[in-house]
CSV table of C-alpha atoms in Angstrom, one decimal:
chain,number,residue,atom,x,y,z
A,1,UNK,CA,-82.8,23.2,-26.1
A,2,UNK,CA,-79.3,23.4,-26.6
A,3,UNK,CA,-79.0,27.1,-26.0
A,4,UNK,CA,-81.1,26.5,-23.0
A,5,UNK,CA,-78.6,24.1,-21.9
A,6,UNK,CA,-75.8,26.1,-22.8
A,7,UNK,CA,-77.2,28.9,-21.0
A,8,UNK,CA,-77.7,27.2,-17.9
A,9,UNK,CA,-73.8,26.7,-18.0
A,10,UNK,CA,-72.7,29.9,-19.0
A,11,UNK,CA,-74.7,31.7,-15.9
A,12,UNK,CA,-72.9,30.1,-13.0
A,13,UNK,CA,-69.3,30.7,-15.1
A,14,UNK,CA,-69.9,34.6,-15.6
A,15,UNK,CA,-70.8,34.4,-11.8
A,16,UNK,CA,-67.6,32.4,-10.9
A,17,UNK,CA,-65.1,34.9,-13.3
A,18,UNK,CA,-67.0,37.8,-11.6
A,19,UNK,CA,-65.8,36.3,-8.0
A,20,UNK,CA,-62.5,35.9,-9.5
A,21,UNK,CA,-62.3,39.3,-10.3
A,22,UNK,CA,-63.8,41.1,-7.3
A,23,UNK,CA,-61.1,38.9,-5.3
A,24,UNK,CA,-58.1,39.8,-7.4
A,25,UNK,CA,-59.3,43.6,-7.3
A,26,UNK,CA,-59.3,43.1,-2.7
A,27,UNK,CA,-56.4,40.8,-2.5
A,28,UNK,CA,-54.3,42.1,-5.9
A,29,UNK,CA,-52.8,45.6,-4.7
A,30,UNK,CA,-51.3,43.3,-1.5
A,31,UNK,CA,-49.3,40.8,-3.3
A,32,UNK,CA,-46.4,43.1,-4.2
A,33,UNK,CA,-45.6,43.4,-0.7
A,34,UNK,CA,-45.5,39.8,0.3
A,35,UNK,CA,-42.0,39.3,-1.3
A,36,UNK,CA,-40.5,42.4,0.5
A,37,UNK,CA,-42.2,41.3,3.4
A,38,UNK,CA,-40.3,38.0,3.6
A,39,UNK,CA,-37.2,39.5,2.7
A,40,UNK,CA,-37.3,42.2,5.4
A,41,UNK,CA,-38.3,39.0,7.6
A,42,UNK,CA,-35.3,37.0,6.3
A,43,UNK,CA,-32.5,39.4,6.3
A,44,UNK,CA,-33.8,41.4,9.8
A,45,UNK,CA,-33.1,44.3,7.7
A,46,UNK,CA,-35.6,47.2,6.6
A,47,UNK,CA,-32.8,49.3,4.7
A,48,UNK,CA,-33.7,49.0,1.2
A,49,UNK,CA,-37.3,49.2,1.7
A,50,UNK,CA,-38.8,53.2,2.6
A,51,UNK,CA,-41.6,52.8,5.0
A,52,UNK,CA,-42.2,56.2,3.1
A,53,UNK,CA,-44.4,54.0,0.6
A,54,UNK,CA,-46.4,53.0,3.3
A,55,UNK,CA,-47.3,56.2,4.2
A,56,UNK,CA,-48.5,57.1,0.6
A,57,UNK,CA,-50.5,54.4,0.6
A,58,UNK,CA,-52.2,54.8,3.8
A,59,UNK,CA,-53.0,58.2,2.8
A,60,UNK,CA,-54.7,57.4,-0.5
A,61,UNK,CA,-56.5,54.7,1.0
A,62,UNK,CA,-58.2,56.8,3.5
A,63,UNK,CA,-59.1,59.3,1.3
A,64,UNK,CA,-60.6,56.8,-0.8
A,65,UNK,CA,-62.9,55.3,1.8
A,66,UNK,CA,-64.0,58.9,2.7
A,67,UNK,CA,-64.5,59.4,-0.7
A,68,UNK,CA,-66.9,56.5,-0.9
A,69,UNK,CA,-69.4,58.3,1.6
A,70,UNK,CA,-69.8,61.1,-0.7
A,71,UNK,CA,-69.7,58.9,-4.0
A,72,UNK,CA,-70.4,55.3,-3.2
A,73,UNK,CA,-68.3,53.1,-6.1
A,74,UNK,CA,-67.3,49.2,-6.7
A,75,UNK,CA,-67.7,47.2,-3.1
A,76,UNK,CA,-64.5,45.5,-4.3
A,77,UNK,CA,-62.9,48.5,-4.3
A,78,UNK,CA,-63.8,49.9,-0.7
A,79,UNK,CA,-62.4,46.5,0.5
A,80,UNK,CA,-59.0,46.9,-1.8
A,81,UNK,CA,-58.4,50.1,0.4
A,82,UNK,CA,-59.6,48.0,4.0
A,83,UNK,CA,-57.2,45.2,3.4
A,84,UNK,CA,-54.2,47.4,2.2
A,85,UNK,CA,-54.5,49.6,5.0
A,86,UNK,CA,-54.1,46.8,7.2
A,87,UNK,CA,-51.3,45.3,5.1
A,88,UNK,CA,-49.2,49.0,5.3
A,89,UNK,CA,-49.9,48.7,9.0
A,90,UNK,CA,-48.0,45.1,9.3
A,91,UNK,CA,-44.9,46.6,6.8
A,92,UNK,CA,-44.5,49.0,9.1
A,93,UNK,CA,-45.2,47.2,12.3
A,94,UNK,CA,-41.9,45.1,10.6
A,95,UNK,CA,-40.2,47.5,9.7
A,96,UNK,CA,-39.8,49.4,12.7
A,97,UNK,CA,-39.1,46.4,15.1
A,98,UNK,CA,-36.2,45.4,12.7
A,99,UNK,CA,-34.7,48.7,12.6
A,100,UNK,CA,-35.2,49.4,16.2
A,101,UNK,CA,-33.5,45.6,17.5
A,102,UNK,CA,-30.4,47.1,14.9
A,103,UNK,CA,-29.9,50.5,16.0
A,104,UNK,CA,-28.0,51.1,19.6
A,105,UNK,CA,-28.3,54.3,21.9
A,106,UNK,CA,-30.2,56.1,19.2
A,107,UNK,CA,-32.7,58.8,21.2
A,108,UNK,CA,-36.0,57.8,20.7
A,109,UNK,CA,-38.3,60.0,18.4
A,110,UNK,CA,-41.8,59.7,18.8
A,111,UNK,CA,-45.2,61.3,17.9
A,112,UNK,CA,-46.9,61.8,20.6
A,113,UNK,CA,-46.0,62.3,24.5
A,114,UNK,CA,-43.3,61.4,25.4
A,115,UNK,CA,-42.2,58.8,28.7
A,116,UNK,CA,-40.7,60.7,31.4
A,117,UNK,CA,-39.3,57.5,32.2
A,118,UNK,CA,-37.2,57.9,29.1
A,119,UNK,CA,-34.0,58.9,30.6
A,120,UNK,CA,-33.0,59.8,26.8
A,121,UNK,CA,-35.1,62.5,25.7
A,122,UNK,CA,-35.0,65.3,28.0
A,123,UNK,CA,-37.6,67.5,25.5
A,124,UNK,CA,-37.9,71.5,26.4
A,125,UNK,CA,-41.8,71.9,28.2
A,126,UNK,CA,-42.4,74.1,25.1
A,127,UNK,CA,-42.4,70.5,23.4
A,128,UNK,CA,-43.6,68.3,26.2
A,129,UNK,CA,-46.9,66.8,24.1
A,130,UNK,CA,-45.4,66.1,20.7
A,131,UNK,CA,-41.5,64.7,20.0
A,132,UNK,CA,-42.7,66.4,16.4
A,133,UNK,CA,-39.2,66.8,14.5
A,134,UNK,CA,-40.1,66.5,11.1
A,135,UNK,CA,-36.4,65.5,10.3
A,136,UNK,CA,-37.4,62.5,12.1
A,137,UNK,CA,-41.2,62.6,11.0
A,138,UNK,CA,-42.3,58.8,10.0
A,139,UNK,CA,-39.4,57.8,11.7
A,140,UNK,CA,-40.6,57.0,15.2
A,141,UNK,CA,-39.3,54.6,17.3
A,142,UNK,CA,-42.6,52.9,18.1
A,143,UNK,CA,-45.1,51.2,15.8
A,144,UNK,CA,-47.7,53.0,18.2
A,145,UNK,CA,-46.7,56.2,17.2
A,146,UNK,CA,-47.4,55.4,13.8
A,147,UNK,CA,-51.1,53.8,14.6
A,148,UNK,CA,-51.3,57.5,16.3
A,149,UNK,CA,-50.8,59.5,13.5
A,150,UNK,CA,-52.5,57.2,11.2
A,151,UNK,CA,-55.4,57.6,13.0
A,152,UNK,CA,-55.1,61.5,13.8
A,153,UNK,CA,-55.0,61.8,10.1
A,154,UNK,CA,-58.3,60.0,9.6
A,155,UNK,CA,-60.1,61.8,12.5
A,156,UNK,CA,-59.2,65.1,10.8
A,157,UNK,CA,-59.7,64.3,7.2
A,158,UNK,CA,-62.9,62.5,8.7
A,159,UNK,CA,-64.0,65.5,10.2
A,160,UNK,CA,-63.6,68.2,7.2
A,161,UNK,CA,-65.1,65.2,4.7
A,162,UNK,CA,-68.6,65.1,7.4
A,163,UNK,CA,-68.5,68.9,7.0
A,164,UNK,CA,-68.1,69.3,3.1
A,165,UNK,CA,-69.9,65.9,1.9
A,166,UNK,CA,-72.9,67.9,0.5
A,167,UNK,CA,-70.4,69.7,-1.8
A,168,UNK,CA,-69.7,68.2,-5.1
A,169,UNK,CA,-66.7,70.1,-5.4
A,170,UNK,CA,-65.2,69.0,-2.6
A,171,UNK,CA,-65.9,65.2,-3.0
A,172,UNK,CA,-64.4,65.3,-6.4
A,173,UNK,CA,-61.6,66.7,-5.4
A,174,UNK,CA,-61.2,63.8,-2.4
A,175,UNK,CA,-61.3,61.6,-4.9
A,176,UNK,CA,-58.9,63.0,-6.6
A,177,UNK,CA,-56.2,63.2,-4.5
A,178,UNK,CA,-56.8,60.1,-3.4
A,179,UNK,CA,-55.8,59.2,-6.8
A,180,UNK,CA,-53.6,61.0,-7.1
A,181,UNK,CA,-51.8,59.9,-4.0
A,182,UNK,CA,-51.5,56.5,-4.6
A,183,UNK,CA,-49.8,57.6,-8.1
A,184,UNK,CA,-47.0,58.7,-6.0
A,185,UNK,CA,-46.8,55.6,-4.8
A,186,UNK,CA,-43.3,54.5,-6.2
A,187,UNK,CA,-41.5,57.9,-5.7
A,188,UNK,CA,-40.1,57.2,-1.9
A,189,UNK,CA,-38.6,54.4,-2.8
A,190,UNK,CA,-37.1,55.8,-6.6
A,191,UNK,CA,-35.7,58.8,-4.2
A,192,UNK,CA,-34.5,56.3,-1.4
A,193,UNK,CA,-32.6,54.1,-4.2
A,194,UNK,CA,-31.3,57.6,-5.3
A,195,UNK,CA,-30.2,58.9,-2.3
A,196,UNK,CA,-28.4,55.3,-1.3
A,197,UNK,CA,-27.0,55.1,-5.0
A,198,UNK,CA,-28.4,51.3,-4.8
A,199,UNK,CA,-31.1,48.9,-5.1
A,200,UNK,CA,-29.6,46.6,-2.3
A,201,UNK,CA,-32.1,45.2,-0.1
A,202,UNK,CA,-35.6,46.6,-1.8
A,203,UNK,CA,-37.4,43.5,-3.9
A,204,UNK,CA,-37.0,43.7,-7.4
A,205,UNK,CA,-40.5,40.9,-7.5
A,206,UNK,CA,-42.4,43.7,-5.7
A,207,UNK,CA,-41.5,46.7,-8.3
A,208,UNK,CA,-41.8,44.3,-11.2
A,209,UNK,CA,-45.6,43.3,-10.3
A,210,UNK,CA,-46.0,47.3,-9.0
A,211,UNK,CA,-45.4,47.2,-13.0
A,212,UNK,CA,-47.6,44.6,-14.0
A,213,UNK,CA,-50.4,45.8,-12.0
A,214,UNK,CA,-50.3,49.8,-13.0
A,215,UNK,CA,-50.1,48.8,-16.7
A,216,UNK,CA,-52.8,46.5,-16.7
A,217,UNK,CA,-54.7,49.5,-14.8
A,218,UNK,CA,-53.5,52.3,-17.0
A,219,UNK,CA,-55.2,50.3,-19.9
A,220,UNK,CA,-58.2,49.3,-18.3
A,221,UNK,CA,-58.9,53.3,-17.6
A,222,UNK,CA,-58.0,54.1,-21.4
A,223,UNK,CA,-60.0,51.0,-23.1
A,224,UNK,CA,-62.9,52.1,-20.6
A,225,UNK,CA,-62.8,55.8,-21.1
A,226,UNK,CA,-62.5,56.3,-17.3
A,227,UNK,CA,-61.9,59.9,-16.3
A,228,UNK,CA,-59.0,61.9,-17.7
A,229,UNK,CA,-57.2,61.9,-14.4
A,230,UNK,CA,-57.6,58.4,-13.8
A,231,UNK,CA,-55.6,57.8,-16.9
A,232,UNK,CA,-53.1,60.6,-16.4
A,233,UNK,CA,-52.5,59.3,-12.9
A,234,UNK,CA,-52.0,55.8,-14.2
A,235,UNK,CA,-49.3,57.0,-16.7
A,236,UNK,CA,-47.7,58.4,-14.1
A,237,UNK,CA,-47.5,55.4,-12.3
A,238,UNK,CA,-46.1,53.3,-15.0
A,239,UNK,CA,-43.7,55.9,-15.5
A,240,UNK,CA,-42.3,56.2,-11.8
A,241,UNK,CA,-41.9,52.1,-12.0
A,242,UNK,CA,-40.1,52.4,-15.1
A,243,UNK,CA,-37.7,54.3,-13.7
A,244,UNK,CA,-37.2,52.3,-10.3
A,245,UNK,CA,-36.6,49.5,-13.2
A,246,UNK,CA,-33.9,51.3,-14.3
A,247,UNK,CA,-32.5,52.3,-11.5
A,248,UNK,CA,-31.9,48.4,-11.0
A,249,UNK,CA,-30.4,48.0,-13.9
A,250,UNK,CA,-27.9,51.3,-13.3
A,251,UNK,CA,-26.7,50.5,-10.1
A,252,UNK,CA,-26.5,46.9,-10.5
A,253,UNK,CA,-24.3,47.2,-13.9
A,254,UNK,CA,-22.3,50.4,-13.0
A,255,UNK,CA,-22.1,50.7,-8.7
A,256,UNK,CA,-22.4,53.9,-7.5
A,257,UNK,CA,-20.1,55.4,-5.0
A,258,UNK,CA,-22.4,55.6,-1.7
A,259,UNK,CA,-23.0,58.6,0.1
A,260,UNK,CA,-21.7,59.5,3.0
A,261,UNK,CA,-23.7,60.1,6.2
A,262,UNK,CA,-20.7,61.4,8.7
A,263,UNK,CA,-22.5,64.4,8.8
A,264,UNK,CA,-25.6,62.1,10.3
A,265,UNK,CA,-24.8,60.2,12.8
A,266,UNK,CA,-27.8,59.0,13.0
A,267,UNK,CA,-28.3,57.2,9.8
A,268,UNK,CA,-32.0,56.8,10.8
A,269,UNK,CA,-32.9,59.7,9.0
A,270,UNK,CA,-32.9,58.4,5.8
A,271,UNK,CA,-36.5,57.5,4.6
């Protein structure tokens, strides 16, 4: 009777925990960002954050939903990569109308046609369809521009997935870079906080649950024997948020001379 009764209590808990889970896995990956988010908000300044890790995480999240039509896995997780999309959208949506209301008589760059209206650009015909300078590539002026690519990318890689998805070979390897990808997550910014020999302005909350959140991974794929890459891919993670770590520490304790951009007058170039 009693394990009956115990039973009877234990069922709806294992169901409730498995909610909990399955909501932590969706909503989890977007927490990070909600600090540097209000910060960007708060200072109406994008500087110390590179819209550079938006653009790796947009990229591994679509090739992990196209990987899911040739290997369908974890609801939870096809959601994850839904809701971050959207969530990289909105950084960058931020990002670009704070950078743009700070920067004066700075040509606009775009990715696709340009206005004739623009009295600013005066492109060659030879480029008359695409403002495509990949010194200024993922640095547009619009947030249009960006929804453009974004979705450029996904009708291509859409396209070649529709074509290959009866190949093994090729789905495994979709899934892999998708991986893959999103374990390069934290190099943008480690190279941006290089390049600006600071830490000034990026939020030191996000990189520290970035942390959290790729170890607890990393050991979850080792205690589960998930596949090798999985676990190499989460090392690497762990690793590249390490050093961002550090790099807070360094600059913060010893100040780095910052470089000079005379020869850019156009500071925008930076990631």
């Amino acid at each position: 009777m009693e394990a009956g009764g115990l039973e009877w209590l234990l069922v709806p808990m294992r169901q409730l925990v498995s909610w909990g889970a399955a909501g932590a896995m969706v909503f989890g990956g977007v927490v990070p960002y909600i600090p540097q988010y209000r910060d960007i908000r708060r200072t109406q300044t994008a500087e110390g954050f590179s819209t550079y890790v938006c653009l790796v995480l947009l990229v591994a999240n679509i090739l992990r939903i196209l990987f899911w039509f040739g290997r369908h896995f974890e609801s939870p997780l096809l959601w994850q990569s839904i809701i971050m999309i959207i969530t990289m959208l909105l950084m960058l949506k931020l990002c670009t109308e704070v950078r743009v209301s700070n920067e004066l008589n700075i040509k606009r760059r775009s990715f696709a046609a340009a206005d004739s209206k623009d009295e600013e650009i005066k492109a060659p015909p030879k480029r008359s369809y695409l403002d495509f300078d990949l010194n200024y590539f993922w640095h547009w002026s619009k947030f249009t521009d960006y929804v453009q690519c974004v979705l450029t990318f996904t009708g291509v890689t859409g396209y070649i997935t529709y074509l290959w998805l009866d190949s093994s070979l090729f789905v495994e390897t979709l899934g892999f870079l998708a991986v893959f990808t999103e374990a390069m997550l934290g190099v943008p910014q480690l190279y941006r906080n290089y390049k600006n020999r600071s830490t000034e302005g990026m939020s030191v909350k996000m990189v520290l649950m970035w942390t959290s959140g790729d170890t607890f991974k990393t050991v979850y794929f080792i205690l589960n024997q998930a596949p090798f890459q999985f676990s190499i891919c989460g090392l690497l993670q762990v690793f590249v948020d390490i050093a961002i770590l550090l790099q807070v520490y360094l600059y913060s304790h010893y100040p780095q001379k910052p470089v000079s951009h005379a020869a850019h007058p156009a500071s925008t170039k930076a990631l």
